[in-house]
Tab-separated table of C-alpha atoms in Angstrom:
chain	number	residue	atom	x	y	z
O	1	UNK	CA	193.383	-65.718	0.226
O	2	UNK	CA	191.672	-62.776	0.699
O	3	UNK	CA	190.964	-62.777	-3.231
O	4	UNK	CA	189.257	-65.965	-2.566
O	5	UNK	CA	187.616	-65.569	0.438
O	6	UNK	CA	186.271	-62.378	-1.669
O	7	UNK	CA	184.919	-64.393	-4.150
O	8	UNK	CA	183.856	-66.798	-2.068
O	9	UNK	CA	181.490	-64.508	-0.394
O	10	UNK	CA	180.274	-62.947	-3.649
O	11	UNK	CA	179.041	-66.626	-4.988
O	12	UNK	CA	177.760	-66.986	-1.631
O	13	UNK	CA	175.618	-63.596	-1.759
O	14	UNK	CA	174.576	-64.823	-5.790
O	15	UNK	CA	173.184	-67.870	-4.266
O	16	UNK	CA	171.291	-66.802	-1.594
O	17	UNK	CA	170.263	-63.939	-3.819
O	18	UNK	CA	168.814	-66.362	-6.306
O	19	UNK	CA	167.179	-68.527	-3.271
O	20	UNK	CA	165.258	-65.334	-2.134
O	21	UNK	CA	164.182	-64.506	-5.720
O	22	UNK	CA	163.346	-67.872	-6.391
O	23	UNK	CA	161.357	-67.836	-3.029
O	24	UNK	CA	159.486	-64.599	-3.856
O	25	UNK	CA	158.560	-65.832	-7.714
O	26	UNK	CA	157.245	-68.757	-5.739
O	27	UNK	CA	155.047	-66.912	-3.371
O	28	UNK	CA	153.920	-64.398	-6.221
O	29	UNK	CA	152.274	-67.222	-8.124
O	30	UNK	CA	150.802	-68.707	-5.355
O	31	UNK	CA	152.523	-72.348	-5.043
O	32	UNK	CA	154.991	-72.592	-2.074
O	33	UNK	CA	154.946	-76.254	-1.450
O	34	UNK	CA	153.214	-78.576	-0.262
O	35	UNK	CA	151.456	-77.216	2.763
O	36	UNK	CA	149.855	-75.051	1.140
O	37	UNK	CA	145.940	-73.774	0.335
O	38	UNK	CA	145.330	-71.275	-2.952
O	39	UNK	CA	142.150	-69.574	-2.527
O	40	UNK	CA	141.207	-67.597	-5.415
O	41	UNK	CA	137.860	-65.818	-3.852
O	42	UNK	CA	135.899	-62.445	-3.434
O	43	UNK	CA	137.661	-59.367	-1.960
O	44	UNK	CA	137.102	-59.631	1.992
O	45	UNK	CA	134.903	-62.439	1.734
O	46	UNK	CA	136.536	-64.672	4.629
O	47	UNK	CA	137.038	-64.135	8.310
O	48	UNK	CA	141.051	-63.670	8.557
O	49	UNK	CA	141.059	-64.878	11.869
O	50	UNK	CA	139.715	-68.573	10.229
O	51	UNK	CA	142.533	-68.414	7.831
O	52	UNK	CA	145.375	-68.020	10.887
O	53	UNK	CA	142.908	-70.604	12.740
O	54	UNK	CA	143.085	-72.894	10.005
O	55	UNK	CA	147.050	-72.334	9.888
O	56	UNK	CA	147.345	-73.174	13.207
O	57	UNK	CA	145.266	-76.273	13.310
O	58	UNK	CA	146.666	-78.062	10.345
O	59	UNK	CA	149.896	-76.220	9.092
O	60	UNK	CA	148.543	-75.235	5.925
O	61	UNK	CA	148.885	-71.653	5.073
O	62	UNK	CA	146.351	-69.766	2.748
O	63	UNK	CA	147.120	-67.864	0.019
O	64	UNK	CA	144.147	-65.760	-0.936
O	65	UNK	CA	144.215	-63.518	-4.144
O	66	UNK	CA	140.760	-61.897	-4.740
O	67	UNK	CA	138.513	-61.202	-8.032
O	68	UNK	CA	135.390	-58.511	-8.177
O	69	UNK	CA	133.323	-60.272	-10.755
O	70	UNK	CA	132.571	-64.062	-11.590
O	71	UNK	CA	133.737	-63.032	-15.580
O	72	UNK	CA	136.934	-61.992	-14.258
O	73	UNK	CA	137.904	-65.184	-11.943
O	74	UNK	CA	136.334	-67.425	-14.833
O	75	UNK	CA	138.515	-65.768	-17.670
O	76	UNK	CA	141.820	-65.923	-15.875
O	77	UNK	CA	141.066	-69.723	-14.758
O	78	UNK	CA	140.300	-70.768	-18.034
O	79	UNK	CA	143.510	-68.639	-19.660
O	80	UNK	CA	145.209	-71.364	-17.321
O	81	UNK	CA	149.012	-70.705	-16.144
O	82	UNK	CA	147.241	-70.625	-12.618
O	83	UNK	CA	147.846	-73.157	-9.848
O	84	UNK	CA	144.342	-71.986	-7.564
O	85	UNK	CA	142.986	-74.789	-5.488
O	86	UNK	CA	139.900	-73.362	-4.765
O	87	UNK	CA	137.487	-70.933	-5.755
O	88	UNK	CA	134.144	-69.422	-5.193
O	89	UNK	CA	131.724	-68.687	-8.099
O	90	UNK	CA	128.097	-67.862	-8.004
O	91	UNK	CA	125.576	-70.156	-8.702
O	92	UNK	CA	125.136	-69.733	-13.116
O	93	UNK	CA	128.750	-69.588	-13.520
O	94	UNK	CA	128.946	-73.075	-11.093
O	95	UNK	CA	127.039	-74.004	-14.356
O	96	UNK	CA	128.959	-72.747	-16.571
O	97	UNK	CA	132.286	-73.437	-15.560
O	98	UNK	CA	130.593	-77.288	-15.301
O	99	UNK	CA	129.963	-76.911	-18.629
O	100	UNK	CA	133.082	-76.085	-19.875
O	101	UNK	CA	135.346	-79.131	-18.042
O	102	UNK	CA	136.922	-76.591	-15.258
O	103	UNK	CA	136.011	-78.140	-11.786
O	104	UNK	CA	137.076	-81.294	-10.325
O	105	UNK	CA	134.078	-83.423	-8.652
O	106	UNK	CA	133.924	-83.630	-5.096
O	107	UNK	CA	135.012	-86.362	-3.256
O	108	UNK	CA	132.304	-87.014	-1.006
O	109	UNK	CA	134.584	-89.544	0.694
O	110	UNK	CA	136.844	-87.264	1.926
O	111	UNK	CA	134.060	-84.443	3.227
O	112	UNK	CA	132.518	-84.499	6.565
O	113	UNK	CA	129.807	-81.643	7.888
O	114	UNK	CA	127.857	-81.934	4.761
O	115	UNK	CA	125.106	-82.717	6.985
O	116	UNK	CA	124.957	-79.221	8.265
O	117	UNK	CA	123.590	-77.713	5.466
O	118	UNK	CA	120.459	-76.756	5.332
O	119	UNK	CA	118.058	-78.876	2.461
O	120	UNK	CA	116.610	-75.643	1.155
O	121	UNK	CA	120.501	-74.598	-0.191
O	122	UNK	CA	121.201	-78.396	-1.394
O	123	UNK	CA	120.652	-80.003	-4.790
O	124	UNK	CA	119.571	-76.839	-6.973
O	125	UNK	CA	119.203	-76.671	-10.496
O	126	UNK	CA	122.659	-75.377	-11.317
O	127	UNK	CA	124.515	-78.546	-9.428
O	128	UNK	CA	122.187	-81.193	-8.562
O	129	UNK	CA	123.730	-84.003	-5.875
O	130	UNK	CA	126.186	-81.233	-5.202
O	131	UNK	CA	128.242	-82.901	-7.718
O	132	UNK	CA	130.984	-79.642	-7.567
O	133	UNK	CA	129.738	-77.299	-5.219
O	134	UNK	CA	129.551	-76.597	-1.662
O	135	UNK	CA	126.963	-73.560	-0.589
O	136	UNK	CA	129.366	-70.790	0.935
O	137	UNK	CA	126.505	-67.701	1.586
O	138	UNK	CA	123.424	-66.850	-0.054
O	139	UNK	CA	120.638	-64.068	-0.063
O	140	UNK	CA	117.991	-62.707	-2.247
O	141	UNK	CA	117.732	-59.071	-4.435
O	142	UNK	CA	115.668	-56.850	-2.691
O	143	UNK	CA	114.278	-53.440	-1.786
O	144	UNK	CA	116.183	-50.969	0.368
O	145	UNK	CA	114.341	-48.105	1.844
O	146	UNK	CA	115.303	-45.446	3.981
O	147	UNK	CA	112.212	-44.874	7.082
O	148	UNK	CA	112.459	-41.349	7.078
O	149	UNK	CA	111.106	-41.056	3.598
O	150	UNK	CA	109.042	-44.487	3.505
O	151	UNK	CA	106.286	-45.779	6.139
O	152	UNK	CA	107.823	-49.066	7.446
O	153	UNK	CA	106.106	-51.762	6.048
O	154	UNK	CA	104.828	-49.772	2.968
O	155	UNK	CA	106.905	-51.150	0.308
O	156	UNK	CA	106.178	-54.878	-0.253
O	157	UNK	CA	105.354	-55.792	-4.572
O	158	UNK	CA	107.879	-54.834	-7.016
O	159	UNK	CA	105.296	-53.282	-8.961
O	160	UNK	CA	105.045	-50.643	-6.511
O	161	UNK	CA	108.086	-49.255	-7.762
O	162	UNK	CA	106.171	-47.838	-10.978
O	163	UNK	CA	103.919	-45.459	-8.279
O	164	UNK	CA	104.432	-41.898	-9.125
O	165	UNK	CA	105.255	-41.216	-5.210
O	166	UNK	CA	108.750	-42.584	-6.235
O	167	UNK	CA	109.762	-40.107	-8.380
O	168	UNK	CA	112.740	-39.577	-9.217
O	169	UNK	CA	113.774	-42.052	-5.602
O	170	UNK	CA	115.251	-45.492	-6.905
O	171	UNK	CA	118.908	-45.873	-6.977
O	172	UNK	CA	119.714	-49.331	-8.914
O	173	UNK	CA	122.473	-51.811	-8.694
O	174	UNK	CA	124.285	-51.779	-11.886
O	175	UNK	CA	123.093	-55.652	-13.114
O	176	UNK	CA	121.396	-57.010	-16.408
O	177	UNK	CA	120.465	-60.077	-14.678
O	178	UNK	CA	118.913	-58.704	-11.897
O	179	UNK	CA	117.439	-55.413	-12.497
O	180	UNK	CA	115.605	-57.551	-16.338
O	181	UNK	CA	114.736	-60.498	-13.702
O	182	UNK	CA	112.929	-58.417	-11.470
O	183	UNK	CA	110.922	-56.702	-13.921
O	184	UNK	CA	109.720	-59.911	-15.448
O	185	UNK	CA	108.688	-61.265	-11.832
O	186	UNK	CA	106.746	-57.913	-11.823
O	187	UNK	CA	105.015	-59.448	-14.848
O	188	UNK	CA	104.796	-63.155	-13.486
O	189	UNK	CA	107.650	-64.768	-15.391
O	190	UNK	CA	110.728	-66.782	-14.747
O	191	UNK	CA	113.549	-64.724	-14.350
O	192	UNK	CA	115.525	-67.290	-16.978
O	193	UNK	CA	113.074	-66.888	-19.486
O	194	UNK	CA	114.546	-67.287	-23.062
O	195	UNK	CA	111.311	-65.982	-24.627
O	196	UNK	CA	112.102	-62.569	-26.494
O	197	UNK	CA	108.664	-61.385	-26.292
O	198	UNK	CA	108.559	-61.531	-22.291
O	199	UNK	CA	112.085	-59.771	-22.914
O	200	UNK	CA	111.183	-57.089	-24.428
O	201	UNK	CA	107.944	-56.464	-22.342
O	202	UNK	CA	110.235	-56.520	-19.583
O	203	UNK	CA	112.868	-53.551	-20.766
O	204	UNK	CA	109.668	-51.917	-21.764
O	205	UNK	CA	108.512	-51.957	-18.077
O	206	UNK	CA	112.120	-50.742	-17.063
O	207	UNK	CA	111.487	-47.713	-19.373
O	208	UNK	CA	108.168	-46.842	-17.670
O	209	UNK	CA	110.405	-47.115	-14.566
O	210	UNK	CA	112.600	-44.088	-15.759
O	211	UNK	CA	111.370	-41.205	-14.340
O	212	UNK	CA	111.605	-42.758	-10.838
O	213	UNK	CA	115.042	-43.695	-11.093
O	214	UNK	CA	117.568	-41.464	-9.338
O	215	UNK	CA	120.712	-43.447	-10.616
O	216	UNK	CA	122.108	-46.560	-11.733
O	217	UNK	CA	125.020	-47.249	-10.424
O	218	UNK	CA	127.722	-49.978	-8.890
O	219	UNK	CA	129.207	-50.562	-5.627
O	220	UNK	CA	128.958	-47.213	-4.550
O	221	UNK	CA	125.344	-47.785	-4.132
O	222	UNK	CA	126.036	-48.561	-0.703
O	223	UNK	CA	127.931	-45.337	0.027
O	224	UNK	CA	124.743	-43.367	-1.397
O	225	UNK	CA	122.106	-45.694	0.785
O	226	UNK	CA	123.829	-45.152	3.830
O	227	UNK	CA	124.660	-41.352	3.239
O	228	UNK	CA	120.960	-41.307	2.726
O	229	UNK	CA	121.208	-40.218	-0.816
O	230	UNK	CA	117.706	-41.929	-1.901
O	231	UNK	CA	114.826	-42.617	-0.404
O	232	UNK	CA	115.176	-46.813	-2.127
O	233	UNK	CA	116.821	-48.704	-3.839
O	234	UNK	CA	117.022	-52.077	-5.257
O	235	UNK	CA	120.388	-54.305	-4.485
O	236	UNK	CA	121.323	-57.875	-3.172
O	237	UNK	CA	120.589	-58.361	0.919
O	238	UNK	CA	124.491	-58.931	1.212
O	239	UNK	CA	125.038	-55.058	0.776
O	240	UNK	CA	121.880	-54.197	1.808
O	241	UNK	CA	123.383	-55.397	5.410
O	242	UNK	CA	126.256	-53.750	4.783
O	243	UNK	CA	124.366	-50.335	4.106
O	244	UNK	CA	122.023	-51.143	7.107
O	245	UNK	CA	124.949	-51.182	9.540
O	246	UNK	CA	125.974	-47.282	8.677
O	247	UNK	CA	122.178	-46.281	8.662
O	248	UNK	CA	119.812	-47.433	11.019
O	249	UNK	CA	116.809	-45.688	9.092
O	250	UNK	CA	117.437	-48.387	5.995
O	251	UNK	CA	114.928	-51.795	6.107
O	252	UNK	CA	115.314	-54.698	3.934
O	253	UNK	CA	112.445	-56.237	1.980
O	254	UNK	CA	111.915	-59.294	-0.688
O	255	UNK	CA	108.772	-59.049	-1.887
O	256	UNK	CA	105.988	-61.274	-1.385
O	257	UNK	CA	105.738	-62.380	-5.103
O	258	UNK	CA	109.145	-63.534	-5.059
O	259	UNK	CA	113.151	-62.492	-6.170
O	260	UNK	CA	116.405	-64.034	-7.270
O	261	UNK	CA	118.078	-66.465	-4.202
O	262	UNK	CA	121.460	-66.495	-5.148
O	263	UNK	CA	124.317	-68.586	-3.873
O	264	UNK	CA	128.545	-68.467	-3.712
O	265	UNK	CA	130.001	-71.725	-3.872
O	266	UNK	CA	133.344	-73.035	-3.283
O	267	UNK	CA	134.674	-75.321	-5.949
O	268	UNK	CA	137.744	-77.110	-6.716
O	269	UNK	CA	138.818	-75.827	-10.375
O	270	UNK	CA	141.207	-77.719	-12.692
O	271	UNK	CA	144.127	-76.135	-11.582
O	272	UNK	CA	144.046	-77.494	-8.287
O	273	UNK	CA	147.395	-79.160	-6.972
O	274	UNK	CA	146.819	-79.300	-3.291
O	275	UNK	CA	144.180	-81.602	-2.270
O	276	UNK	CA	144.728	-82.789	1.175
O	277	UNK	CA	144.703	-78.635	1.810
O	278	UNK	CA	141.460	-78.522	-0.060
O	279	UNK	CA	139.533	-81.030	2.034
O	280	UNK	CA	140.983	-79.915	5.036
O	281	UNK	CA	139.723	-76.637	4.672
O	282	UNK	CA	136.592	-77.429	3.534
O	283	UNK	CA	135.625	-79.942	6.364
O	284	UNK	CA	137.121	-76.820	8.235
O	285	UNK	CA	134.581	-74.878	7.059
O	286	UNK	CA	132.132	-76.710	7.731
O	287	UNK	CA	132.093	-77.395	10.927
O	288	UNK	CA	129.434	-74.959	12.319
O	289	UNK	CA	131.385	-72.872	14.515
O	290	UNK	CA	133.501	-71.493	11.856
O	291	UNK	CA	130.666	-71.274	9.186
O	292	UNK	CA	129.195	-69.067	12.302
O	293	UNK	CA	132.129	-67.086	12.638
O	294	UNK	CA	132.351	-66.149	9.143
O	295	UNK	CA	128.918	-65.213	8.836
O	296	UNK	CA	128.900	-62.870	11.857
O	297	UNK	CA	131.710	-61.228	10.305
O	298	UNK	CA	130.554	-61.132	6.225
O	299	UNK	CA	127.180	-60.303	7.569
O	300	UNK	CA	125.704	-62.706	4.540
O	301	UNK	CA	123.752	-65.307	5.395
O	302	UNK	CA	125.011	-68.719	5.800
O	303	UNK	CA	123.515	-71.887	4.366
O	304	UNK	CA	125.383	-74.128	7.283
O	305	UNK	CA	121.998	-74.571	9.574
O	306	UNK	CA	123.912	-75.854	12.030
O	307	UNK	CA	126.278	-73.145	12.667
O	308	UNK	CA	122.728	-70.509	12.168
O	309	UNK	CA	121.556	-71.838	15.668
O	310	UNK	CA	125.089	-70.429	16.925
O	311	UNK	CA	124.143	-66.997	15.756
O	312	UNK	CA	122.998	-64.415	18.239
O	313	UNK	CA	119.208	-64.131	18.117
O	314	UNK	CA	119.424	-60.675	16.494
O	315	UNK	CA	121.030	-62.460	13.792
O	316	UNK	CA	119.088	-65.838	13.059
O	317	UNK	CA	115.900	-64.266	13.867
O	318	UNK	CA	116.042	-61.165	11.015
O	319	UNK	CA	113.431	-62.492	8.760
O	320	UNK	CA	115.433	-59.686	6.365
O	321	UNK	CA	118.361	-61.864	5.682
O	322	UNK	CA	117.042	-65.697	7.616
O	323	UNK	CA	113.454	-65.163	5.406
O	324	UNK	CA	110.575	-67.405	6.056
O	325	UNK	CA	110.310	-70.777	4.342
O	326	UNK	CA	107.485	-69.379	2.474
O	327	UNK	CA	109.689	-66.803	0.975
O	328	UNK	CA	112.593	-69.148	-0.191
O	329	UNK	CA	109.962	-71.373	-1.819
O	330	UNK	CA	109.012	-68.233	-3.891
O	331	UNK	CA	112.952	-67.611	-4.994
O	332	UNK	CA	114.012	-68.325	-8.106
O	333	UNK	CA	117.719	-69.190	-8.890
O	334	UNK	CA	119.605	-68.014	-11.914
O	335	UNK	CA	120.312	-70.652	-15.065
O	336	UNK	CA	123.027	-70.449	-17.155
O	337	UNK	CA	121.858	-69.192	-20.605
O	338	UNK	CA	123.547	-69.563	-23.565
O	339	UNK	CA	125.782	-66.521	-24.887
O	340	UNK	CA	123.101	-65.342	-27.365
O	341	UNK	CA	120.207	-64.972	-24.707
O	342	UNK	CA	122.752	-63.134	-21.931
O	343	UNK	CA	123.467	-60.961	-24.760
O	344	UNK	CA	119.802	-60.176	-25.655
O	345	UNK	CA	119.685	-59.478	-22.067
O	346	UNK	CA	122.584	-57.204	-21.757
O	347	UNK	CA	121.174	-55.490	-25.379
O	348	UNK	CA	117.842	-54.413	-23.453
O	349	UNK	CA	119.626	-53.731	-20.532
O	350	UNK	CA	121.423	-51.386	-21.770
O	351	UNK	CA	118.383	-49.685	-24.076
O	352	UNK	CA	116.748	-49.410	-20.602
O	353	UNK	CA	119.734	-47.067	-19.367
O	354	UNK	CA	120.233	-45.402	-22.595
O	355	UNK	CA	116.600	-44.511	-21.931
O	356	UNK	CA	117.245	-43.589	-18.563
């Protein structure tokens, strides 16, 4: 008996053994059941209060696992063996991911709050009707400057960067895309130009730039900004807010003659499984409390106009990160090019550092 009750136990402690691995396998890979939400999406780039809010209002519980570039969430999606029901790419790779059959259309049907968004962040180029995409944040690339080095108000052009004052100043964030598209604004072209001519001009700009610039360099930018490392930089209004909340001697500007506007999006890739969790959060997220919530927390600036007249008035009323409309009609947004051209631009890019 006590043989048997032995084994008994053992086959009981197997079993439950087996449930609990099972369990944990489960929650590793992100399915575990039905009510359920996979959010594959930017480190810290929600309000965790929303998610236990969202929890609590409909029973679905988030799983977020994060990414720290679009390449890196596109590659794994496409590799497949993934079960994410949403995600949240930037606007070209919206366009590219289009492109190559990954997202699901949205069922307008099933969405309510679209009204709240704002016209200017609707229908661009890279998904007209909003076919796949719902605007999460946006902001511009801009200039960061430190006041006790800089008169207020002095920098305003991109071109101004070239002046010999800045010698040896400018720390840049480490981007093809952006550091090549703001040299060719400099010059009065479209920052998804394909011409190789206007290309090259534009890397041999950034090489005239050299002696001013201090460093490129990556996320650490911030750190050095708000340290008060350099006396500018250039780097997206997202981190420039971010850097602005350590120092209170650092002003954002985009200058007059225009920058990149660029958006994150949430979309519903092909691996998604759990679609009454999708819509409920996203008609969650729309609703203009919560879109205000999250945005006083990111510190990015939301595209949900409704939930911007919930902001305090320090907040909606920054013309640094709410611009004019003026500005935004002066903004251009980033096309998807084809591999060749993002190449070309990552080849000049790269002379320009090599230079540097």
């Amino acid at each position: 008996m006590k043989k048997f009750l032995a084994a008994f136990i053992a086959i009981l402690a197997i079993c439950a053994g087996l449930a609990y691995g099972s369990d944990q396998l489960t929650k590793s890979t992100g399915d575990t059941g039905n009510k359920v939400l996979n959010l594959y999406n930017w480190g810290d780039y929600i309000d965790p209060a929303l998610l236990t809010k969202f929890q609590k209002e409909t029973g679905y519980h988030v799983n977020v696992e994060t990414f720290d570039s679009n390449e890196a969430m596109y590659t794994k999606i496409k590799q497949g063996g993934t079960s994410y029901d949403l995600t949240v790419p930037s606007e070209y790779m919206v366009e590219k991911m289009k492109a190559d059959h990954m997202l699901i259309p949205l069922d307008k049907s099933k969405l309510t709050g679209m009204n709240n968004y704002g016209s200017s962040f609707m229908n661009k180029s890279f998904d007209r009707g909003n076919k796949y995409s719902i605007p999460y944040f946006w902001g511009t690339l801009g200039i960061i400057y430190n006041d006790r080095y800089v008169k207020p108000g002095a920098l305003k052009h991109w071109n101004q960067l070239w002046s010999k004052k800045y010698r040896n100043d400018i720390m840049l964030i480490d981007s093809a895309r952006d550091i090549m598209g703001f040299s060719l604004i400099s010059m009065g072209h479209s920052v998804n130009t394909t011409n190789s001519a206007e290309l090259i001009k534009a890397k041999d700009k950034l090489n005239r730039l050299s002696p001013n610039v201090k460093a490129v360099v990556a996320d650490e930018i911030k750190m050095y900004m708000a340290e008060g490392e350099a006396p500018v930089a250039v780097d997206w209004s997202g981190e420039a807010s971010e850097m602005m909340s350590q120092n209170s001697h650092l002003h954002y500007v985009v200058p007059t003659e225009g920058s990149n506007m660029w958006f994150d999006n949430l979309v519903i890739p092909k691996t998604a499984k759990h679609f009454k969790a999708i819509y409920a959060f996203l008609n969650f997220m729309n609703k203009p409390e919560n879109a205000a919530q999250n945005a006083k927390y990111i510190g990015y600036a939301t595209p949900n106009t409704s939930a911007l007249k919930l902001l305090p008035k320090s907040i909606k009323d920054d013309k640094q990160f709410y611009p004019t409309q003026k500005v935004i009609d002066r903004l251009q947004v980033y096309s998807n090019l084809s591999p060749q051209k993002v190449q070309e631009y990552n080849d000049l890019y790269l002379e320009f550092k090599m230079h540097h």
